[in-house]
Amino acid sequence: MRVTENLLKIKDSLPENVTLVAVSKFHPSKDIEQAYQAGQRIFGESRPQEMLQKYQSLPKDIEWHFIGHLQTNKIKMIVPFVSLIHSVDSLRLAQAISEAAIKEGRVVDVLLEVHVAKEQTKQGFTPEQVDEVVAQSLSSEYNGINIVGVMGMATFTDDMNQVESEFKKLAAIYHKHNFRVLSMGMSDDYPLAISCGSNMVRVGSSIFGNRN
Ligand SMILES: *Cc1c(COP(=O)(O)O)cnc(C)c1O
């Protein structure tokens, strides 16, 4: 009940061009089923094993988005079915995903994760590195991936001016490269992200409640 209500409320509030990724990490499949019944088809997960298990047990028209840090030894687990990887944070990872995708006979859509926040702990390329990565990705080693956009997370702070300036940095990169996807905005900041141009928001706790 609660999941359905939360989901529908958020969905109704989003502009038509904004895609909602329902972040279901750490929540049981029965919660995903509720959101599915309410019409949601795109779910985000941050652990390969968990995403694989959910993929195997849930309806096959679900689109699975991987949003967590991806270790190269876990790529094979998700490459056969993942629809978008939001979190490519190194060239080595991009190359490894490409190699696995080619073996699988697929081209996998990916986003480059860009570090715009103040915290050192967050992953990603610097804004300056994105040009270089895009240029490199034209080489045949990267034929198994399609870079369709950028993803970022703002600093965890109440200072909304800070958050806004970080979202604007990401939006500028998105526009510069004419990308299709600008993935930014989570439960606490997605309305601001949308006002800064986001067209894909990743919302977890506002739909499913707090994670353990
Ligand atoms: C967990 C997570 C989210 C969802 O966060 P909420 O605050 O629960 O909405 C979004 N993006 C990424 C990359 C995450 O890891």
mmCIF file of C-alpha atoms and ligand atoms in Angstrom:
data_model
loop_
_atom_site.group_PDB
_atom_site.id
_atom_site.type_symbol
_atom_site.label_atom_id
_atom_site.label_comp_id
_atom_site.label_asym_id
_atom_site.label_seq_id
_atom_site.Cartn_x
_atom_site.Cartn_y
_atom_site.Cartn_z
ATOM 1 C CA MET A 1 0.000 0.000 0.000
ATOM 2 C CA ARG A 2 2.580 2.495 1.142
ATOM 3 C CA VAL A 3 4.920 1.697 -1.770
ATOM 4 C CA THR A 4 2.096 2.143 -4.263
ATOM 5 C CA GLU A 5 1.032 5.465 -2.783
ATOM 6 C CA ASN A 6 4.563 6.842 -2.582
ATOM 7 C CA LEU A 7 5.344 5.748 -6.110
ATOM 8 C CA LEU A 8 2.221 7.200 -7.686
ATOM 9 C CA LYS A 9 2.639 10.492 -5.868
ATOM 10 C CA ILE A 10 6.186 10.900 -7.127
ATOM 11 C CA LYS A 11 5.337 9.758 -10.651
ATOM 12 C CA ASP A 12 2.504 12.272 -10.886
ATOM 13 C CA SER A 13 4.826 15.075 -9.827
ATOM 14 C CA LEU A 14 7.447 14.407 -12.523
ATOM 15 C CA PRO A 15 7.517 16.274 -15.832
ATOM 16 C CA GLU A 16 6.805 14.004 -18.791
ATOM 17 C CA ASN A 17 10.401 13.953 -20.046
ATOM 18 C CA VAL A 18 11.811 12.707 -16.737
ATOM 19 C CA THR A 19 12.397 8.971 -16.286
ATOM 20 C CA LEU A 20 11.952 7.535 -12.804
ATOM 21 C CA VAL A 21 14.376 4.843 -11.676
ATOM 22 C CA ALA A 22 12.891 3.223 -8.570
ATOM 23 C CA VAL A 23 15.918 2.353 -6.447
ATOM 24 C CA SER A 24 15.024 -0.970 -4.849
ATOM 25 C CA LYS A 25 18.423 -1.936 -3.435
ATOM 26 C CA PHE A 26 18.223 -3.816 -0.113
ATOM 27 C CA HIS A 27 14.429 -4.055 -0.406
ATOM 28 C CA PRO A 28 12.733 -7.422 -0.929
ATOM 29 C CA SER A 29 11.215 -8.551 -4.238
ATOM 30 C CA LYS A 30 7.725 -8.245 -2.818
ATOM 31 C CA ASP A 31 8.196 -4.451 -2.586
ATOM 32 C CA ILE A 32 9.305 -4.398 -6.221
ATOM 33 C CA GLU A 33 6.207 -6.406 -7.147
ATOM 34 C CA GLN A 34 4.011 -3.748 -5.551
ATOM 35 C CA ALA A 35 5.677 -0.999 -7.551
ATOM 36 C CA TYR A 36 5.422 -3.188 -10.652
ATOM 37 C CA GLN A 37 1.682 -3.636 -10.097
ATOM 38 C CA ALA A 38 1.430 0.148 -9.954
ATOM 39 C CA GLY A 39 3.058 0.378 -13.374
ATOM 40 C CA GLN A 40 6.735 0.934 -12.563
ATOM 41 C CA ARG A 41 9.108 -0.921 -14.924
ATOM 42 C CA ILE A 42 12.556 0.565 -14.210
ATOM 43 C CA PHE A 43 14.404 -0.453 -11.060
ATOM 44 C CA GLY A 44 17.860 0.457 -9.792
ATOM 45 C CA GLU A 45 20.170 -1.862 -7.871
ATOM 46 C CA SER A 46 23.674 -1.438 -6.503
ATOM 47 C CA ARG A 47 24.880 -5.006 -5.982
ATOM 48 C CA PRO A 48 25.370 -7.452 -8.891
ATOM 49 C CA GLN A 49 24.342 -10.580 -6.969
ATOM 50 C CA GLU A 50 21.185 -8.968 -5.610
ATOM 51 C CA MET A 51 20.230 -7.583 -9.020
ATOM 52 C CA LEU A 52 20.760 -10.985 -10.675
ATOM 53 C CA GLN A 53 18.558 -12.747 -8.123
ATOM 54 C CA LYS A 54 15.790 -10.203 -8.526
ATOM 55 C CA TYR A 55 16.060 -10.350 -12.311
ATOM 56 C CA GLN A 56 15.674 -14.136 -12.208
ATOM 57 C CA SER A 57 12.593 -14.120 -10.001
ATOM 58 C CA LEU A 58 10.682 -11.084 -11.300
ATOM 59 C CA PRO A 59 8.837 -10.290 -14.579
ATOM 60 C CA LYS A 60 11.043 -10.111 -17.654
ATOM 61 C CA ASP A 61 9.771 -6.754 -18.887
ATOM 62 C CA ILE A 62 11.524 -4.999 -16.003
ATOM 63 C CA GLU A 63 14.452 -2.789 -17.024
ATOM 64 C CA TRP A 64 17.325 -3.185 -14.579
ATOM 65 C CA HIS A 65 19.634 -0.221 -14.018
ATOM 66 C CA PHE A 66 22.899 -0.737 -12.185
ATOM 67 C CA ILE A 67 23.770 2.291 -10.037
ATOM 68 C CA GLY A 68 26.470 1.087 -7.615
ATOM 69 C CA HIS A 69 30.205 0.724 -7.749
ATOM 70 C CA LEU A 70 30.905 -2.158 -10.135
ATOM 71 C CA GLN A 71 33.879 -4.446 -9.595
ATOM 72 C CA THR A 72 35.325 -5.897 -12.785
ATOM 73 C CA ASN A 73 34.971 -9.472 -11.544
ATOM 74 C CA LYS A 74 31.189 -8.988 -11.181
ATOM 75 C CA ILE A 75 30.528 -7.552 -14.650
ATOM 76 C CA LYS A 76 29.702 -10.906 -16.227
ATOM 77 C CA MET A 77 26.859 -11.397 -13.757
ATOM 78 C CA ILE A 78 24.845 -8.426 -15.048
ATOM 79 C CA VAL A 79 25.933 -7.854 -18.648
ATOM 80 C CA PRO A 80 23.458 -10.346 -20.185
ATOM 81 C CA PHE A 81 20.405 -8.409 -18.981
ATOM 82 C CA VAL A 82 21.280 -4.950 -17.608
ATOM 83 C CA SER A 83 19.674 -2.060 -19.528
ATOM 84 C CA LEU A 84 21.766 0.834 -18.250
ATOM 85 C CA ILE A 85 24.881 1.046 -16.093
ATOM 86 C CA HIS A 86 24.947 4.492 -14.424
ATOM 87 C CA SER A 87 28.239 4.129 -12.638
ATOM 88 C CA VAL A 88 31.167 3.807 -15.033
ATOM 89 C CA ASP A 89 33.910 5.528 -13.069
ATOM 90 C CA SER A 90 37.127 4.428 -14.775
ATOM 91 C CA LEU A 91 38.381 3.668 -18.267
ATOM 92 C CA ARG A 92 39.436 0.250 -17.091
ATOM 93 C CA LEU A 93 35.846 -0.511 -16.065
ATOM 94 C CA ALA A 94 34.481 0.862 -19.359
ATOM 95 C CA GLN A 95 36.853 -1.396 -21.273
ATOM 96 C CA ALA A 96 35.995 -4.439 -19.169
ATOM 97 C CA ILE A 97 32.239 -3.901 -19.618
ATOM 98 C CA SER A 98 32.792 -3.491 -23.356
ATOM 99 C CA GLU A 99 34.760 -6.727 -23.565
ATOM 100 C CA ALA A 100 32.098 -8.667 -21.647
ATOM 101 C CA ALA A 101 29.314 -7.155 -23.762
ATOM 102 C CA ILE A 102 31.040 -8.062 -27.029
ATOM 103 C CA LYS A 103 31.384 -11.653 -25.810
ATOM 104 C CA GLU A 104 27.681 -11.612 -25.001
ATOM 105 C CA GLY A 105 26.807 -10.180 -28.430
ATOM 106 C CA ARG A 106 25.400 -6.998 -26.891
ATOM 107 C CA VAL A 107 26.065 -3.299 -26.810
ATOM 108 C CA VAL A 108 25.409 -2.040 -23.290
ATOM 109 C CA ASP A 109 24.274 1.547 -22.644
ATOM 110 C CA VAL A 110 26.335 3.230 -19.936
ATOM 111 C CA LEU A 111 26.642 6.577 -18.190
ATOM 112 C CA LEU A 112 29.892 8.119 -17.043
ATOM 113 C CA GLU A 113 29.817 8.871 -13.355
ATOM 114 C CA VAL A 114 31.173 12.352 -12.764
ATOM 115 C CA HIS A 115 32.537 13.546 -9.461
ATOM 116 C CA VAL A 116 31.035 16.940 -8.723
ATOM 117 C CA ALA A 117 30.556 16.660 -4.943
ATOM 118 C CA LYS A 118 32.903 17.888 -2.241
ATOM 119 C CA GLU A 119 33.269 14.510 -0.545
ATOM 120 C CA GLN A 120 36.402 12.644 -1.555
ATOM 121 C CA THR A 121 34.618 9.361 -0.942
ATOM 122 C CA LYS A 122 32.377 9.706 -3.965
ATOM 123 C CA GLN A 123 33.523 8.027 -7.173
ATOM 124 C CA GLY A 124 33.779 9.254 -10.704
ATOM 125 C CA PHE A 125 35.642 11.140 -13.379
ATOM 126 C CA THR A 126 36.455 14.805 -12.962
ATOM 127 C CA PRO A 127 34.506 17.061 -15.344
ATOM 128 C CA GLU A 128 37.791 17.644 -17.209
ATOM 129 C CA GLN A 129 38.316 13.902 -17.762
ATOM 130 C CA VAL A 130 34.968 13.407 -19.502
ATOM 131 C CA ASP A 131 36.179 14.879 -22.834
ATOM 132 C CA GLU A 132 39.134 12.539 -22.798
ATOM 133 C CA VAL A 133 37.030 9.484 -21.978
ATOM 134 C CA VAL A 134 34.545 10.285 -24.733
ATOM 135 C CA ALA A 135 37.413 10.669 -27.223
ATOM 136 C CA GLN A 136 39.007 7.382 -26.135
ATOM 137 C CA SER A 137 35.711 5.537 -26.306
ATOM 138 C CA LEU A 138 35.698 5.915 -30.105
ATOM 139 C CA SER A 139 38.364 3.219 -30.337
ATOM 140 C CA SER A 140 37.255 -0.315 -31.176
ATOM 141 C CA GLU A 141 38.038 -1.567 -27.677
ATOM 142 C CA TYR A 142 34.864 0.199 -26.605
ATOM 143 C CA ASN A 143 32.535 -1.219 -29.270
ATOM 144 C CA GLY A 144 30.572 -3.098 -26.625
ATOM 145 C CA ILE A 145 29.398 0.044 -24.840
ATOM 146 C CA ASN A 146 27.405 3.055 -25.835
ATOM 147 C CA ILE A 147 28.019 6.140 -23.676
ATOM 148 C CA VAL A 148 24.602 7.786 -23.537
ATOM 149 C CA GLY A 149 25.071 10.276 -20.723
ATOM 150 C CA VAL A 150 26.375 11.211 -17.312
ATOM 151 C CA MET A 151 25.388 10.463 -13.729
ATOM 152 C CA GLY A 152 26.323 12.324 -10.592
ATOM 153 C CA MET A 153 25.561 12.784 -6.928
ATOM 154 C CA ALA A 154 25.632 16.089 -5.131
ATOM 155 C CA THR A 155 27.308 16.699 -1.797
ATOM 156 C CA PHE A 156 25.319 15.453 1.202
ATOM 157 C CA THR A 157 24.440 18.835 2.693
ATOM 158 C CA ASP A 158 21.527 21.113 3.597
ATOM 159 C CA ASP A 159 23.156 23.869 1.564
ATOM 160 C CA MET A 160 20.931 23.801 -1.492
ATOM 161 C CA ASN A 161 23.047 26.451 -3.228
ATOM 162 C CA GLN A 162 25.965 24.054 -3.102
ATOM 163 C CA VAL A 163 23.827 21.196 -4.440
ATOM 164 C CA GLU A 164 22.467 23.406 -7.203
ATOM 165 C CA SER A 165 25.910 24.497 -8.340
ATOM 166 C CA GLU A 166 26.993 20.858 -8.554
ATOM 167 C CA PHE A 167 23.921 19.872 -10.573
ATOM 168 C CA LYS A 168 24.608 22.758 -12.927
ATOM 169 C CA LYS A 169 28.146 21.499 -13.495
ATOM 170 C CA LEU A 170 26.790 18.106 -14.485
ATOM 171 C CA ALA A 171 24.136 19.631 -16.716
ATOM 172 C CA ALA A 172 26.806 21.633 -18.543
ATOM 173 C CA ILE A 173 28.715 18.431 -19.373
ATOM 174 C CA TYR A 174 25.521 16.776 -20.560
ATOM 175 C CA HIS A 175 24.788 19.692 -22.918
ATOM 176 C CA LYS A 176 28.348 19.968 -24.177
ATOM 177 C CA HIS A 177 28.326 16.367 -25.410
ATOM 178 C CA ASN A 178 24.736 16.327 -26.599
ATOM 179 C CA PHE A 179 24.118 13.284 -24.442
ATOM 180 C CA ARG A 180 20.700 11.643 -24.195
ATOM 181 C CA VAL A 181 20.646 10.985 -20.427
ATOM 182 C CA LEU A 182 21.323 13.270 -17.475
ATOM 183 C CA SER A 183 20.945 11.066 -14.387
ATOM 184 C CA MET A 184 20.841 13.222 -11.273
ATOM 185 C CA GLY A 185 18.552 13.591 -8.302
ATOM 186 C CA MET A 186 17.716 11.262 -5.383
ATOM 187 C CA SER A 187 15.003 11.305 -2.714
ATOM 188 C CA ASP A 188 16.266 14.453 -1.013
ATOM 189 C CA ASP A 189 17.112 16.526 -4.042
ATOM 190 C CA TYR A 190 15.313 15.312 -7.153
ATOM 191 C CA PRO A 191 13.016 18.361 -7.567
ATOM 192 C CA LEU A 192 16.086 20.616 -7.561
ATOM 193 C CA ALA A 193 17.883 18.252 -9.966
ATOM 194 C CA ILE A 194 14.947 18.440 -12.368
ATOM 195 C CA SER A 195 14.938 22.227 -12.213
ATOM 196 C CA CYS A 196 18.620 22.026 -13.218
ATOM 197 C CA GLY A 197 17.790 19.853 -16.246
ATOM 198 C CA SER A 198 17.846 16.257 -15.032
ATOM 199 C CA ASN A 199 15.876 13.819 -17.191
ATOM 200 C CA MET A 200 16.453 10.722 -15.050
ATOM 201 C CA VAL A 201 16.007 10.603 -11.281
ATOM 202 C CA ARG A 202 17.011 7.733 -8.990
ATOM 203 C CA VAL A 203 14.616 7.619 -6.068
ATOM 204 C CA GLY A 204 14.825 4.970 -3.358
ATOM 205 C CA SER A 205 13.810 5.752 0.214
ATOM 206 C CA SER A 206 10.949 8.099 -0.736
ATOM 207 C CA ILE A 207 9.310 5.120 -2.457
ATOM 208 C CA PHE A 208 10.397 2.068 -0.463
ATOM 209 C CA GLY A 209 11.206 3.578 2.936
ATOM 210 C CA ASN A 210 14.486 3.472 4.798
ATOM 211 C CA ARG A 211 17.033 0.755 4.035
ATOM 212 C CA ASN A 212 18.494 -1.416 6.791
HETATM 213 C C1 LIG B 1 20.952 4.496 -3.115
HETATM 214 C C2 LIG B 1 21.142 5.378 -4.274
HETATM 215 C C3 LIG B 1 20.104 6.218 -4.716
HETATM 216 C C4 LIG B 1 18.776 6.354 -4.011
HETATM 217 O O1 LIG B 1 18.927 7.105 -2.854
HETATM 218 P P1 LIG B 1 17.644 7.603 -1.976
HETATM 219 O O2 LIG B 1 18.198 8.697 -1.158
HETATM 220 O O3 LIG B 1 17.210 6.423 -1.191
HETATM 221 O O4 LIG B 1 16.611 8.068 -2.941
HETATM 222 C C5 LIG B 1 20.337 6.965 -5.864
HETATM 223 N N1 LIG B 1 21.504 6.904 -6.532
HETATM 224 C C6 LIG B 1 22.520 6.126 -6.130
HETATM 225 C C7 LIG B 1 23.785 6.117 -6.922
HETATM 226 C C8 LIG B 1 22.380 5.353 -4.993
HETATM 227 O O5 LIG B 1 23.417 4.580 -4.599
#
